XYZ file of C-alpha atoms in Angstrom:
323
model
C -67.080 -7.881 18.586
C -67.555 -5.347 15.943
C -64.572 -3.740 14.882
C -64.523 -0.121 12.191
C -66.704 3.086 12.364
C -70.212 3.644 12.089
C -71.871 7.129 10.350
C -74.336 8.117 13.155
C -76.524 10.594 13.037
C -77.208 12.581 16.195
C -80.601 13.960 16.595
C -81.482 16.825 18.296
C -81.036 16.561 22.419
C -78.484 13.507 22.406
C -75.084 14.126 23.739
C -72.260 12.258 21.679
C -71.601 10.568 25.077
C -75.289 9.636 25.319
C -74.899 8.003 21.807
C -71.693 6.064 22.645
C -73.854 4.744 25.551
C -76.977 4.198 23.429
C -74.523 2.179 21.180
C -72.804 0.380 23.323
C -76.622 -1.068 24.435
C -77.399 -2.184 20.761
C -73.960 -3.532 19.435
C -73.197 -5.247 23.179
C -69.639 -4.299 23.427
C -67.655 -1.902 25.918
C -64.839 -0.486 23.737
C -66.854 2.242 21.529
C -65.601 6.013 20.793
C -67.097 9.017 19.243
C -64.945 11.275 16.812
C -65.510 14.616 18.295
C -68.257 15.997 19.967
C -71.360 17.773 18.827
C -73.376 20.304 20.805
C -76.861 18.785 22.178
C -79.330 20.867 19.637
C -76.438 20.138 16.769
C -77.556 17.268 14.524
C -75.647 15.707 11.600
C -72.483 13.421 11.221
C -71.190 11.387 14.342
C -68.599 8.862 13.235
C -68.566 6.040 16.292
C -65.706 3.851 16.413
C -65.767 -0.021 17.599
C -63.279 -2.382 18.335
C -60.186 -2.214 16.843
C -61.825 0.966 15.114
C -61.086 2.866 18.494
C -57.744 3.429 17.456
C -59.155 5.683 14.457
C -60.900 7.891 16.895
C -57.704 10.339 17.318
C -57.141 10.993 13.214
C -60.873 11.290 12.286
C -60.517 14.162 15.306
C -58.198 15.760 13.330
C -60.168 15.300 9.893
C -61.463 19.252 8.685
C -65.050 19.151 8.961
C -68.371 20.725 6.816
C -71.360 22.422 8.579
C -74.026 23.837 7.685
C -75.393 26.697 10.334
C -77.949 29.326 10.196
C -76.639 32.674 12.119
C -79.738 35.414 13.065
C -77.890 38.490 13.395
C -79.588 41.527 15.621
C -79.323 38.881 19.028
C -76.085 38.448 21.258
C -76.334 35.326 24.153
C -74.050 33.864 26.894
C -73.878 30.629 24.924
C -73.391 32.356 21.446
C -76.392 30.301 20.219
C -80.169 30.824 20.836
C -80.572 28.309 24.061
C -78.821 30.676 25.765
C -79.228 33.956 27.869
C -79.963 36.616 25.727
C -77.360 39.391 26.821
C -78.408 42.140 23.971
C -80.554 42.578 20.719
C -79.979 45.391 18.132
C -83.135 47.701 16.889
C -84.849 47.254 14.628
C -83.533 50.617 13.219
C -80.055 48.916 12.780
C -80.936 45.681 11.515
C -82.997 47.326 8.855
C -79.673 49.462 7.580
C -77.688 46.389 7.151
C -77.509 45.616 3.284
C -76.542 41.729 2.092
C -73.490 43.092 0.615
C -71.847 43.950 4.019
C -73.081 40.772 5.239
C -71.426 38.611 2.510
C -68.171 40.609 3.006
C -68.493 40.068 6.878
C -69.157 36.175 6.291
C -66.596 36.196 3.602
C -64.249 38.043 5.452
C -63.095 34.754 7.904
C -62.191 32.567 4.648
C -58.325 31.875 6.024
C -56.915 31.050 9.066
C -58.017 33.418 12.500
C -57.490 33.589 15.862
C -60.829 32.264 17.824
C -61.604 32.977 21.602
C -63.261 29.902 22.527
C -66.748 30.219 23.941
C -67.443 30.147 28.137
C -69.742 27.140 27.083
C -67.574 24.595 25.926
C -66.095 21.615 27.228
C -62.319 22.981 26.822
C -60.746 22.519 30.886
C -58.972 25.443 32.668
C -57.105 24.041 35.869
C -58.522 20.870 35.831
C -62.178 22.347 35.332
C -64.516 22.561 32.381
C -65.380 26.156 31.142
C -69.367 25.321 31.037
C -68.787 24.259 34.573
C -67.479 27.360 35.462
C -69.790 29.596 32.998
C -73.154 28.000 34.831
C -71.073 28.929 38.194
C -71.397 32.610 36.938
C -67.859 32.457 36.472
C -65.967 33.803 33.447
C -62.105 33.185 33.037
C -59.611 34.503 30.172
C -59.470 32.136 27.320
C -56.457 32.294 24.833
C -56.907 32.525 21.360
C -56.909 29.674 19.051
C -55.598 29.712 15.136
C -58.250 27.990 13.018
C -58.840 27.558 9.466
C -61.515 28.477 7.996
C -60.850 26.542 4.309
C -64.499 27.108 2.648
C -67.219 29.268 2.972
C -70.081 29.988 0.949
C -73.445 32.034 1.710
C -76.102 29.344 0.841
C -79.346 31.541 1.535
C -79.875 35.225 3.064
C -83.036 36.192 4.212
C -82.102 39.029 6.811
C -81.697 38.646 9.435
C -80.725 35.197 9.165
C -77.731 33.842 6.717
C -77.563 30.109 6.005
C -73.978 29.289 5.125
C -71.809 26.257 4.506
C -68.048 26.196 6.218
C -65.285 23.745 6.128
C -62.906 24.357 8.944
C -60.133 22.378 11.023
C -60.350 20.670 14.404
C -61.234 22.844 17.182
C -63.266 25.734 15.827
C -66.393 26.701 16.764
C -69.029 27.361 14.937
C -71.134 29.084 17.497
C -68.145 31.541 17.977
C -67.808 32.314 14.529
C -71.145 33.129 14.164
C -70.717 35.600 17.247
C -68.015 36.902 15.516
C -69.612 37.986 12.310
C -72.275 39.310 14.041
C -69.477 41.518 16.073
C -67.795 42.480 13.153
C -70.946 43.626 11.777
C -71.636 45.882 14.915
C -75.452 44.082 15.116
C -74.571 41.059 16.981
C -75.439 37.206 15.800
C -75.894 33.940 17.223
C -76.077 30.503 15.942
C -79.915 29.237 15.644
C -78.927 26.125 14.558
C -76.446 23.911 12.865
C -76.134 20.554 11.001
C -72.533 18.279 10.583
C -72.659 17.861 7.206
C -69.004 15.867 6.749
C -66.513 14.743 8.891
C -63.793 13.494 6.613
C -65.209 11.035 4.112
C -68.482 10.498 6.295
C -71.367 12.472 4.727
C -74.747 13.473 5.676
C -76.650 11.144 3.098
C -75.422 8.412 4.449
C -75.325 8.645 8.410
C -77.713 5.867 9.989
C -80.131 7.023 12.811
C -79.942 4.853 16.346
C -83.377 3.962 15.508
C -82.258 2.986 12.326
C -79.287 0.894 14.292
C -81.680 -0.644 16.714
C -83.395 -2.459 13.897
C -80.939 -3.696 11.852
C -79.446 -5.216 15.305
C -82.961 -7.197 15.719
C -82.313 -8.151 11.640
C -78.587 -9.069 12.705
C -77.239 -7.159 9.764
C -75.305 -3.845 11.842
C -72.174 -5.199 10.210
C -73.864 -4.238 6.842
C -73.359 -0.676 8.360
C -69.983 -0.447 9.297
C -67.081 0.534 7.840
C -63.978 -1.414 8.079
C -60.673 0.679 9.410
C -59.081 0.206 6.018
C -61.630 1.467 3.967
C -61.660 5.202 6.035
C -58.395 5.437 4.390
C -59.084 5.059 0.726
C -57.786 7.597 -0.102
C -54.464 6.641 0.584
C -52.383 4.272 -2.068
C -52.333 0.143 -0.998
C -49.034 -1.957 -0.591
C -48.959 -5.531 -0.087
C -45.283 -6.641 1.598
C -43.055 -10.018 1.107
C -43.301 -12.792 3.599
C -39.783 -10.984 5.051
C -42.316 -7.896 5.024
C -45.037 -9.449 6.503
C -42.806 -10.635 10.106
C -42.082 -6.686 10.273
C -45.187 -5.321 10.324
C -46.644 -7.894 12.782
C -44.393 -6.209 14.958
C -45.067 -2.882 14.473
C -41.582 -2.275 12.643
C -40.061 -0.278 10.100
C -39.770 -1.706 5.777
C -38.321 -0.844 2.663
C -38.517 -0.393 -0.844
C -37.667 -4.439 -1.119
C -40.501 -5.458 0.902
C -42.707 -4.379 -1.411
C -44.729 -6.906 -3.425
C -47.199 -4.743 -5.569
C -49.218 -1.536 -4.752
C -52.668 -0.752 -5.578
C -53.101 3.347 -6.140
C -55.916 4.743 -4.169
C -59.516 4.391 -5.323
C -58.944 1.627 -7.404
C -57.986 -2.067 -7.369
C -55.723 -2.019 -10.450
C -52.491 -3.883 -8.908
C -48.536 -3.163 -10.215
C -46.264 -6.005 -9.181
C -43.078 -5.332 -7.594
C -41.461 -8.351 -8.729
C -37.807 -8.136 -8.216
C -37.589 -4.230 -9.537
C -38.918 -3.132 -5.911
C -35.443 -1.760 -4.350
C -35.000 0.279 -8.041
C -38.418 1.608 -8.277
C -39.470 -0.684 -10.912
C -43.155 -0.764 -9.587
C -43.873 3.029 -10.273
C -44.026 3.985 -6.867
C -42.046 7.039 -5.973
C -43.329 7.297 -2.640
C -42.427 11.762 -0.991
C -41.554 12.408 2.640
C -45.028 11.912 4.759
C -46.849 9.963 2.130
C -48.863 7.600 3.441
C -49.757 4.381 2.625
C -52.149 1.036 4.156
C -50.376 -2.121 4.401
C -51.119 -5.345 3.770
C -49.966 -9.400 3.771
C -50.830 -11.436 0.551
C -53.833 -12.741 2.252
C -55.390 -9.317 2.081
C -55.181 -8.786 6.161
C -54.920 -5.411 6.779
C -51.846 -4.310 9.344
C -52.210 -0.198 9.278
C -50.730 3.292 8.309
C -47.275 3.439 7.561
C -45.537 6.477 6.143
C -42.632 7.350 4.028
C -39.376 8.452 5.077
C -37.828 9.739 2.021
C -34.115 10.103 4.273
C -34.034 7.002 5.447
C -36.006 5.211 2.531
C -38.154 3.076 4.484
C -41.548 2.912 5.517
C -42.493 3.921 9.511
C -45.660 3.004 11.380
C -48.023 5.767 11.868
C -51.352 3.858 13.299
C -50.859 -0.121 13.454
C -54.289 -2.360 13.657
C -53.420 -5.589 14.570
């Protein structure tokens, strides 16, 4: 069984479900996730989790994500993107008055955090029933705003009257709607013509792999050369290797302190600090804050999981265990 995360890349027309099931064909195991879904004409990053990996699927969903999406202004539709139903186009009279400086100030405008309607086409569930259910019923129900956070934007092209930008937002917001929205706030309409998943935490374009791509190195036997392990997503974080008294702990999922500490590796690198017996002092440099987090490991380099800092109780708690 494979067990980590692989960097798909979802080509026009797939569903993320239809590439969980296209994976689960070439890697010949049951227990695969995706990391958040991506609209059929969307392309760009997928992460897909196997194995043991599965258990990542809930924190890369939380992970902020980059896009890249091209918004024609002048054109409203149902599905706030151009496969839909157009419901209204502006003149040509009133897309010619628009100037690029009050479209940069409208893009620009949504750097922050801001409350998002979701869209009628989306797979969010209102008593027990999807919305895109309900909007191809005809049906349109009251949707409650969302806070998202918009944490970068930046106008990459402008040829009027469509804007290429590049966004980094949280979980949850949609890029279709945002694109409605500038084009509200302009008084023109817009509507997303298309869009491309640039990042989803440390998973970039460059280097997502194509199920074509997948379905060959399967044949050549080498798809573990394409997948990365569950304690490499979190590189970022700083590594600790615990004591033998450590070690029984974490097998069960349980708390540690300062004095099952053996060294610590800081993150990005493999320099190594040894605890020796300074650990319960501090002696090894670490002066771990409340929340930090850290991945754990035995002296035979098996990883265990996340565990995170309680500066109160000075010990380490679980956050994610992969055993």
């Amino acid at each position: 069984m494979y067990n980590g995360v692989i960097n798909v890349y979802k080509e026009a027309g797939f569903t993320s479900h239809d590439v969980v099931a296209r994976l689960r064909g070439i890697c010949k195991q049951k227990k695969i996730g995706h990391t958040g879904t991506l609209d059929p004409d969307a392309v760009g990053v997928l992460p897909v989790c196997l194995g043991s990996g599965t258990k990542l699927c809930d924190m890369l969903t939380d992970w902020n994500k980059e896009y890249i999406a091209h918004l024609q202004l002048g054109v409203v539709t149902d599905t706030q993107d151009l496969s839909g139903k157009v419901l209204s186009r502006a003149g040509a009279d009133e897309l010619a008055s628009l100037t690029e400086q009050q479209v940069r100030e409208a893009v620009m405008s949504y750097l922050g955090s801001y409350d998002q309607i979701p869209p009628m086409y989306s797979a969010l569930k209102v008593n027990g029933k999807k919305l895109y259910e309900l909007a191809r019923e005809g049906k349109e129900v009251e949707r409650k705003p969302r806070t998202v956070q918009i944490e970068e934007i930046e106008i990459i092209s402008m040829e009027l009257p469509v804007v290429v930008f590049r966004v980094v937002c949280s979980k949850g917001t949609y890029i279709r709607t945002l694109c409605h929205d500038i084009g509200a706030g302009l008084g023109c309409g817009g509507a997303m013509q298309s869009l491309t998943r640039s990042r989803v935490g440390n998973f970039r374009l460059e280097d997502a792999i194509t199920l074509a791509e997948l379905e060959k190195l399967r044949d050549e036997n080498k798809i573990s050369d394409v997948i990365t392990p569950p304690d490499a997503v979190f590189a970022q974080y700083p590594a600790v290797t615990v004591t033998e008294a450590g070690q029984k702990l974490v097998q069960n999922g349980n708390c540690f302190g300062m004095r099952h500490l053996v060294c610590i590796r800081q993150a990005g690198t493999d320099s190594r600090t040894t605890a020796g017996q300074n650990v319960a002092s501090g002696g090894i440099g670490i002066h771990p804050t409340e929340g930090e987090r850290f991945r754990v490991y035995d002296n035979s380099g098996r990883f265990y999981g996340i565990y995170g800092y309680c500066e109160k109780e000075r010990i380490f708690k679980p956050v994610k265990m992969f055993l």
